[in-house]
XYZ file of C-alpha atoms in Angstrom:
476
model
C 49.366 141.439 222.666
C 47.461 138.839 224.204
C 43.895 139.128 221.856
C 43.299 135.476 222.529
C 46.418 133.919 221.695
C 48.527 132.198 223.673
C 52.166 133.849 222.924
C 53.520 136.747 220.993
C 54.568 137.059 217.337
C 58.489 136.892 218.740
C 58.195 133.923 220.527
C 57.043 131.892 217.126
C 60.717 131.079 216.414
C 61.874 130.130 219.757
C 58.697 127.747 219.223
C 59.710 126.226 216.213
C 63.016 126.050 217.493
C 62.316 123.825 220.550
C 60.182 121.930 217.911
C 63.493 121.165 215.827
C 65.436 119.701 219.215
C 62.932 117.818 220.589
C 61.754 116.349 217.422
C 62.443 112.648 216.192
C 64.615 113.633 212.838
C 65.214 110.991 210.578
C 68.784 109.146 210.444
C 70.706 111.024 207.770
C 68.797 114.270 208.133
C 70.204 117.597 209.137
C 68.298 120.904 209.211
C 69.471 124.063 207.721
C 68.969 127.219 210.372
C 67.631 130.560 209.322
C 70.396 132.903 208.492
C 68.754 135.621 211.182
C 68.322 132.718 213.918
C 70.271 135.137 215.963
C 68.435 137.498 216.049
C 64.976 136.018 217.132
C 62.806 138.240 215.722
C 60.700 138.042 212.675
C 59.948 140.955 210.271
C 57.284 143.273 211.130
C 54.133 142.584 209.611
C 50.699 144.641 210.032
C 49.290 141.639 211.561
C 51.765 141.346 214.887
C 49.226 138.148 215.843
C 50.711 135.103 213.384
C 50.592 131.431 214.087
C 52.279 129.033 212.334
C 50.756 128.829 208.267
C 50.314 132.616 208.525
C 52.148 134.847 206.532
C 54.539 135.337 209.343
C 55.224 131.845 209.325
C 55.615 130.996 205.558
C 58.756 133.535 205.856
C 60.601 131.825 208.821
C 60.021 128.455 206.223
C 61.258 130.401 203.228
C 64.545 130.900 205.052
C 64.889 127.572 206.464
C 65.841 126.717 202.510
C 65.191 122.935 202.308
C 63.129 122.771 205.098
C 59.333 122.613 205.046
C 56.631 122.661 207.596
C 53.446 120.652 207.827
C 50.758 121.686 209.891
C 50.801 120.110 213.492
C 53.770 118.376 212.327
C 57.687 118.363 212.481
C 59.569 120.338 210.385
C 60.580 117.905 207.389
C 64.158 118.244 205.228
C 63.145 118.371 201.813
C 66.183 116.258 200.486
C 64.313 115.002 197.180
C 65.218 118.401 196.177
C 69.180 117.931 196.408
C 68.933 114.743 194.083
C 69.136 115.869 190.609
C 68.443 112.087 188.935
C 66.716 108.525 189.807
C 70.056 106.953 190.747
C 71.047 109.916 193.067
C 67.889 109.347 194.767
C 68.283 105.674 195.218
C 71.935 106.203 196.006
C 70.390 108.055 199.052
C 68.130 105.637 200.137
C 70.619 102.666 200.347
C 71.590 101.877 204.268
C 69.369 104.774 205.239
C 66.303 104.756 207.644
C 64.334 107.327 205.464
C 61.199 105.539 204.043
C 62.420 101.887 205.123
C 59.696 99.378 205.730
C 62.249 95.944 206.403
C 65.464 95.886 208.694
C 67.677 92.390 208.390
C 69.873 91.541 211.072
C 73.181 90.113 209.034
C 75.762 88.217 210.258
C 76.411 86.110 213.416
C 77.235 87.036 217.283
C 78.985 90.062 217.958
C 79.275 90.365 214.101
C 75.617 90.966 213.498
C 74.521 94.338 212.216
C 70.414 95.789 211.794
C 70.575 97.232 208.123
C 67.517 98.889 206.848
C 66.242 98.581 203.551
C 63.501 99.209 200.972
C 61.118 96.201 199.820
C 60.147 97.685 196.770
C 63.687 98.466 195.383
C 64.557 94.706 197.077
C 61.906 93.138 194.710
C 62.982 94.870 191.680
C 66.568 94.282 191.732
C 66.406 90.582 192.515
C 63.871 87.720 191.769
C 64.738 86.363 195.464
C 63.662 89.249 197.350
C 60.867 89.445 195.056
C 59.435 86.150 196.097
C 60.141 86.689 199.963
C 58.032 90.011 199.887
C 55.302 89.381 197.438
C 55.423 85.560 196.805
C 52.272 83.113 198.056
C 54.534 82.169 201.233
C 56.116 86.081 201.710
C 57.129 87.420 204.803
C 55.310 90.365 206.571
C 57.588 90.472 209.344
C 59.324 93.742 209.835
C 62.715 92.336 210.603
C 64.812 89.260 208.464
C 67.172 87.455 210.119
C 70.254 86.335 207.704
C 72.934 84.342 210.000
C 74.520 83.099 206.857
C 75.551 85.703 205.726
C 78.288 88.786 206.165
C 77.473 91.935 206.844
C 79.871 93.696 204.446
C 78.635 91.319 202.005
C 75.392 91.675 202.749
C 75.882 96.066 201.976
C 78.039 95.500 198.870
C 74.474 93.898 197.662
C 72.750 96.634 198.556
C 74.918 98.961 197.082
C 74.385 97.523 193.541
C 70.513 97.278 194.355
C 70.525 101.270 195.204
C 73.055 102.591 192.638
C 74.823 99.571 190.162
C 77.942 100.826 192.258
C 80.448 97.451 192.908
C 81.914 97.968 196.214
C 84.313 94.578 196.384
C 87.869 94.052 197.159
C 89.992 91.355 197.868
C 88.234 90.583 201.413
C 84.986 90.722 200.634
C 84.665 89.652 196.782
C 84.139 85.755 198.074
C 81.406 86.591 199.913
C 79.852 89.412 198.110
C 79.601 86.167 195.328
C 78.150 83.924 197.253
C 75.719 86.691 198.371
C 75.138 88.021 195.078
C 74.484 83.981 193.919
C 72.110 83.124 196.660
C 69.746 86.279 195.829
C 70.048 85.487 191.975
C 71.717 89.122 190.914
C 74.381 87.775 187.623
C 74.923 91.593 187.037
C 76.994 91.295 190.563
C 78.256 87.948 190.223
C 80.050 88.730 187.143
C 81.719 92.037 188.657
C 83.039 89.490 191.642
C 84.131 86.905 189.202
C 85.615 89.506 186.703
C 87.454 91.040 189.872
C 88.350 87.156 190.643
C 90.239 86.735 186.973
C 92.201 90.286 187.626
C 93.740 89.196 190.351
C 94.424 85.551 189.933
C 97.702 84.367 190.400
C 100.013 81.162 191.291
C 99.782 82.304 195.083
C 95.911 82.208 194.675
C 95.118 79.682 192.228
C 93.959 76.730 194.479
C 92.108 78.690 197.192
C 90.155 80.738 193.861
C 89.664 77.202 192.058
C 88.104 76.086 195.472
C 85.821 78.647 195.759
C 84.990 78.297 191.827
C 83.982 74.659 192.094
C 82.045 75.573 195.251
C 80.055 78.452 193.325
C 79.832 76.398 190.369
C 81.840 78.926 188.357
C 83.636 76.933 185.536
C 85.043 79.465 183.368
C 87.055 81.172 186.917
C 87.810 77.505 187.649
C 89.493 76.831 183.889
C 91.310 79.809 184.488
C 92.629 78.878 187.808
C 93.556 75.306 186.170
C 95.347 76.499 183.337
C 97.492 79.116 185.832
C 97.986 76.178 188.399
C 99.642 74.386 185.088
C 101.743 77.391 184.166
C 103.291 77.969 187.244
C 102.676 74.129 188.820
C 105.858 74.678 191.529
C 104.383 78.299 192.888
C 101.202 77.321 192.915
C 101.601 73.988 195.310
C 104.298 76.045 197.455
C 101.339 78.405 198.241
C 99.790 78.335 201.572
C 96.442 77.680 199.976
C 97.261 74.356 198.785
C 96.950 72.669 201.286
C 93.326 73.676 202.417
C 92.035 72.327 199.175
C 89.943 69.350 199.671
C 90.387 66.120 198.049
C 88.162 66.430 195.425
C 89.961 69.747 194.078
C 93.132 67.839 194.822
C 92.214 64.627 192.723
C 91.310 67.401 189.592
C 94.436 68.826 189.524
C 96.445 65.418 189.776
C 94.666 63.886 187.034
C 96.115 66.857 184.327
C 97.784 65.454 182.031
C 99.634 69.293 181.705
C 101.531 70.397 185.087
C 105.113 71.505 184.582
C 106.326 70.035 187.533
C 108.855 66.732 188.416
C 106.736 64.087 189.464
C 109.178 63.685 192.292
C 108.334 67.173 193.691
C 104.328 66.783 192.780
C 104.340 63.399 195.327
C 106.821 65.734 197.808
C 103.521 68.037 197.639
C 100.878 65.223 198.298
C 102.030 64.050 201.184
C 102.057 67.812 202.581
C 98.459 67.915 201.782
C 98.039 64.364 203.652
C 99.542 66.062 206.463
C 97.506 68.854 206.429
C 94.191 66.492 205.935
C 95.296 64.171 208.827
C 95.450 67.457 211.124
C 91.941 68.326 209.505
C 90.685 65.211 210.325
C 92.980 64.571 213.988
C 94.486 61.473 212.651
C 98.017 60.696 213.706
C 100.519 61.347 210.590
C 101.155 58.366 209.676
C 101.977 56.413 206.194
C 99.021 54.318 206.908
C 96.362 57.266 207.647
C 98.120 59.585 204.878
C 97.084 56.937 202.278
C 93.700 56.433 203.983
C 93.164 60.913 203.207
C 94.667 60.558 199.902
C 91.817 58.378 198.495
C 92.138 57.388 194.976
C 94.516 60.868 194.534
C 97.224 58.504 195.988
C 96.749 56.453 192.091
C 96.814 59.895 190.451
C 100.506 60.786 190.851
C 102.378 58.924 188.400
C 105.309 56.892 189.814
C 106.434 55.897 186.364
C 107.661 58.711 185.169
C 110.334 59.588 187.950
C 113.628 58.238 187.766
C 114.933 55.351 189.587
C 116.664 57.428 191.553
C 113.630 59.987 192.599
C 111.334 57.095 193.361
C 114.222 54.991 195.345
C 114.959 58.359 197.632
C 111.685 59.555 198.463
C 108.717 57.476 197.859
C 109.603 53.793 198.114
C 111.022 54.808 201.666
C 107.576 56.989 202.532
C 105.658 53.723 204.009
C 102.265 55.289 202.319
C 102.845 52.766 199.297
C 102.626 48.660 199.924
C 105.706 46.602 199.376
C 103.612 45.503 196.322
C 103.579 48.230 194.806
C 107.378 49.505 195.665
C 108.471 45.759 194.525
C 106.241 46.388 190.815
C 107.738 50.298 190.340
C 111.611 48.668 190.864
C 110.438 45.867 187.733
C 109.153 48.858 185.994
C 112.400 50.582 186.304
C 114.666 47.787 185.876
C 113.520 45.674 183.500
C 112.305 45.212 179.701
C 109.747 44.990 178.151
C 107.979 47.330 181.040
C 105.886 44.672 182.979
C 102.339 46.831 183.543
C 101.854 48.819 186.809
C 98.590 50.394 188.606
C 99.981 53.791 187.961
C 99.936 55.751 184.587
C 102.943 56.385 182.655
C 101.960 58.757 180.328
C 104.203 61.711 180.121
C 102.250 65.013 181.097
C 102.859 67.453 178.552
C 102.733 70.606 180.006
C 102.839 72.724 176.629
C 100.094 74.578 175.127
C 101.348 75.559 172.119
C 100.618 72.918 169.017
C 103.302 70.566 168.485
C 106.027 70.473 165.969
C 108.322 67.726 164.280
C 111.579 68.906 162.662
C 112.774 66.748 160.382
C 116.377 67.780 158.811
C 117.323 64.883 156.861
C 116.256 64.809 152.847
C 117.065 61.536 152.064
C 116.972 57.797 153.998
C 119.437 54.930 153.510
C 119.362 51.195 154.936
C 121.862 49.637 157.603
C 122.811 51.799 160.492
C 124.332 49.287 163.272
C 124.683 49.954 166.872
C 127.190 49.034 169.001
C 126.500 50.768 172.169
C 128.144 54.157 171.644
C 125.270 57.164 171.787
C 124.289 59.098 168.223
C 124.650 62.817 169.130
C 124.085 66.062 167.229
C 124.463 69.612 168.780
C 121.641 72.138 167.825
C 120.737 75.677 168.997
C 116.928 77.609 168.345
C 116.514 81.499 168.527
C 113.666 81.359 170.861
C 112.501 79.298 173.655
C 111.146 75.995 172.444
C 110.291 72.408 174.587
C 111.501 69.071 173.529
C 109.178 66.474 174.283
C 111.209 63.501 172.073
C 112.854 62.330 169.095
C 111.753 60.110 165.995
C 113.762 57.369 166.024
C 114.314 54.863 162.858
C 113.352 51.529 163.199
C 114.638 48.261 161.921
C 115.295 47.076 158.439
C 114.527 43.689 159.110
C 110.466 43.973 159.615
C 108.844 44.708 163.168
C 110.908 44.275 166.593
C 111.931 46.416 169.981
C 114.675 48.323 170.918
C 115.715 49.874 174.068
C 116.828 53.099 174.096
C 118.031 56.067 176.756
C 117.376 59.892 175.644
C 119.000 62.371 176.828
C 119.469 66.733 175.975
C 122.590 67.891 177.872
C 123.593 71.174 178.376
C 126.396 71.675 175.968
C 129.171 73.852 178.091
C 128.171 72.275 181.128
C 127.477 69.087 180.728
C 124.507 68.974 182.659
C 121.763 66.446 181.724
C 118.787 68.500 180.828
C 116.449 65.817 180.181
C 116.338 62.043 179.722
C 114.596 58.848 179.615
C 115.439 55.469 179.445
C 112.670 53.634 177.744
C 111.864 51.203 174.737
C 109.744 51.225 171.715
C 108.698 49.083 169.121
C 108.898 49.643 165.298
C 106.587 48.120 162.248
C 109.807 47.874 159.873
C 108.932 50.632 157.702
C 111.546 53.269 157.301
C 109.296 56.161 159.305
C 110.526 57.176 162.366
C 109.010 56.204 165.501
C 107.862 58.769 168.383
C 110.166 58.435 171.893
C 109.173 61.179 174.759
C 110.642 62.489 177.172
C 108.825 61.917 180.475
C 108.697 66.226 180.787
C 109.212 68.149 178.107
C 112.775 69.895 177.938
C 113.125 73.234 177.900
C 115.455 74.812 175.332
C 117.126 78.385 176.177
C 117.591 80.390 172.868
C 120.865 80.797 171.293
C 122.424 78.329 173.686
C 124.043 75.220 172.451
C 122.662 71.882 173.407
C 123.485 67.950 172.104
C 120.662 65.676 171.388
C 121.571 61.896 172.377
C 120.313 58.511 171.850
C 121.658 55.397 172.666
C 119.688 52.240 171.227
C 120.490 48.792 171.491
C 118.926 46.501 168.622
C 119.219 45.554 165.008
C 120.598 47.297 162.090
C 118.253 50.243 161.221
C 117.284 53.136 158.561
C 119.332 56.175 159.021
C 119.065 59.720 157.529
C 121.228 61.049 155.041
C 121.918 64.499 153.557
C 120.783 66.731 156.992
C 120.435 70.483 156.290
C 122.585 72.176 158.852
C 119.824 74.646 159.565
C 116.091 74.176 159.738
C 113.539 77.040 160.034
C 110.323 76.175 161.364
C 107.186 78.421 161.993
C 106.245 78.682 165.029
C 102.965 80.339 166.656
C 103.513 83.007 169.561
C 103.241 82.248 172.814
């Protein structure tokens, strides 16, 4: 059945066949086959000359379901019509060659990866790519190049562009931030930060708060603050502590609220000065371990150990003068407390607001020391911290008194907490505020003894003490 043409009406699918493989099908395409491919034949018509467009030929489309056929064109896969909504398209479009008029190369070296993309849904979703594809100085180059950044950071972007689907996890969400930050999309930057505060935790807290001052996040880096005070020993046992630079360093030593010894704090500054001098290949020694530790060296406060803490590990370090080891002995040793270049205020690491307990009802004139400590044994049904006692002054008008504090473990003996300390009084009979140096913590339903020992004139003294006190207390 020649009658001009060029091939019979059962050769038209092997045509369109060969059409199919040798064609250039779009990434993420696939083409459905006619369910009587088998066969090779097409259904008789009264015309047995067809070429493709005739009726012959709209049948062989009809059963290629979503496939559809231009003239002197390649058979196209009609996947608009699988996508129900807007997002579902979009979804589709994300990482996919269809329709794509940018690639970016991402990422650095062997790392790098060519990821298509969409300028128009670019320029919508983000102000940035708005400004590099239709701003006075916008790019018409076909390809970006974006060495800065990761690849899998660079997709989780996309991701939210095509669909508002967050694709983050633990190694990626630091990235996918800085990403999300440097393209101006918030929507993204909160879903990192929000993953951020989920997982924080004392074995995290000073690589997040790192990253937070980096990104300029304050309300992840509050968080990370207030868990580095809550769990102070986990935190600087953490392998990320020591990567933290001196400037997040310095912001945690100046809290006034870490629940740690100052002893072991100054045990974990000079592990970060070792760390730094490695940084920096400086020998460890004292002299280059002060020269890292900047001003955080004046930070720690050497005041508030014992005589005994400072005597074993940091007079003997070499990273303070003789100067300043000869002033911390005075300090110590001697009273009145001569002044030093380190602070001695306590750090109080509690949250919760404070409160005095006061048992006595009545006050009297003319208690007299001779040495011997004034003790009382107490016990409180939930946990509580001591951070001092009010002391009565003198009945004879302003003067000093030295004093030593102490909360001992009742059964065992054991010291709990103490200082040794003075403080002055104005005469009057109100007592007088002396702290602890850390607050101490109290165990319910476990019996402790409160002790002072003060050496100075006759004082006021309580009478009449109620043998139990009930005080309320907020949670927490």
């Amino acid at each position: 059945m020649s009658n001009g043409k060029t091939g019979t009406a059962n050769e038209v699918p092997a045509r369109l066949g060969n059409e199919v493989e040798d064609g250039d099908i779009p990434q993420n395409m696939q083409l459905n086959p006619p369910s009587n491919q088998t066969s090779n034949q097409l259904p008789r018509s009264e015309s047995p000359d067809c070429e493709v467009g005739s009726s012959a030929g709209h049948s062989s489309a009809n059963s290629l379901n979503s496939t559809s056929f231009l003239p002197n064109s390649h058979p196209v896969y009609n996947w608009q019509a699988t996508k129900t909504t807007v997002k579902e398209r979009f979804a589709f479009m994300f990482n996919n060659e269809i329709l794509s008029d940018v690639h970016f190369i991402v990422g650095r070296d062997h790392g790098q990866q060519r990821i298509p993309a969409h300028r128009f849904v670019l320029a919508v979703g983000s102000a940035v790519f708005d400004a590099m594809f239709n701003g006075t100085l916008a790019t018409r180059a076909d390809t970006v190049e974006l060495p800065d950044i990761e690849p899998a950071a660079f997709l989780a972007l996309l991701k939210f562009l095509y669909s508002d689907e967050v694709q983050i996890g633990p190694e990626t969400v630091m990235t996918t931030l800085y990403t999300a930050k440097k393209y101006a999309v918030p929507a993204l930057e909160r879903h990192c930060v929000d993953f951020l505060k989920s997982n924080l935790g004392a074995d995290n807290a000073f690589m997040l708060l790192t990253q937070a001052r980096l990104f300029d996040e304050p309300q992840l880096a509050s968080l990370c603050l207030d868990t580095i005070d809550k769990n102070t020993g986990e935190a600087l046992a953490a392998d990320g502590f020591t990567d933290v630079d001196q400037e997040t360093l310095g912001a945690v030593l100046e809290r006034d609220t870490l629940r740690i010894r100052e002893a072991k704090l100054f045990q974990a500054v000079v592990r970060w000065a070792v760390a730094e001098c490695g940084r920096q290949q400086l020998p460890v020694t004292p002299h280059n371990q002060r020269g890292v530790l900047g001003g955080c060296l004046q930070l720690v406060r050497f005041p508030l150990m014992s005589v005994e803490e400072f005597a074993y590990t940091p007079a003997q370090s070499g990273i303070l003068t003789d100067r300043e080891v000869v002033s911390l002995f005075l300090y110590f040793i001697v009273n009145p407390k001569p002044s030093v270049s380190f602070k001695d205020i306590p750090r109080c690491s509690m949250t919760g607001k404070e409160q005095s307990v006061n048992r006595f009802r009545q006050i009297e004139s003319r208690w007299g020391y001779s040495g011997t400590s004034d003790r009382i044994r107490f016990i409180a049904d939930r946990r509580i911290f001591v951070v001092g006692f009010g002391l009565y002054g003198s009945i004879h008008g302003p003067t000093d008194y030295d004093v030593t504090l102490q909360v001992i473990h009742t059964a065992s003996g054991n010291v709990c907490g103490s200082n040794s300390t003075s403080f002055s009084c104005d005469g009057t009979s109100y007592t007088f505020r002396v702290m602890f140096k850390e607050p101490v913590e109290i165990v319910p339903n476990t019996s402790y003894t409160a002790s002072a020992t003060l050496k100075g004139p006759d004082s006021h003294y309580g009478t009449r003490g109620q043998r139990k006190v009930v005080v309320d207390c907020p949670s927490g």
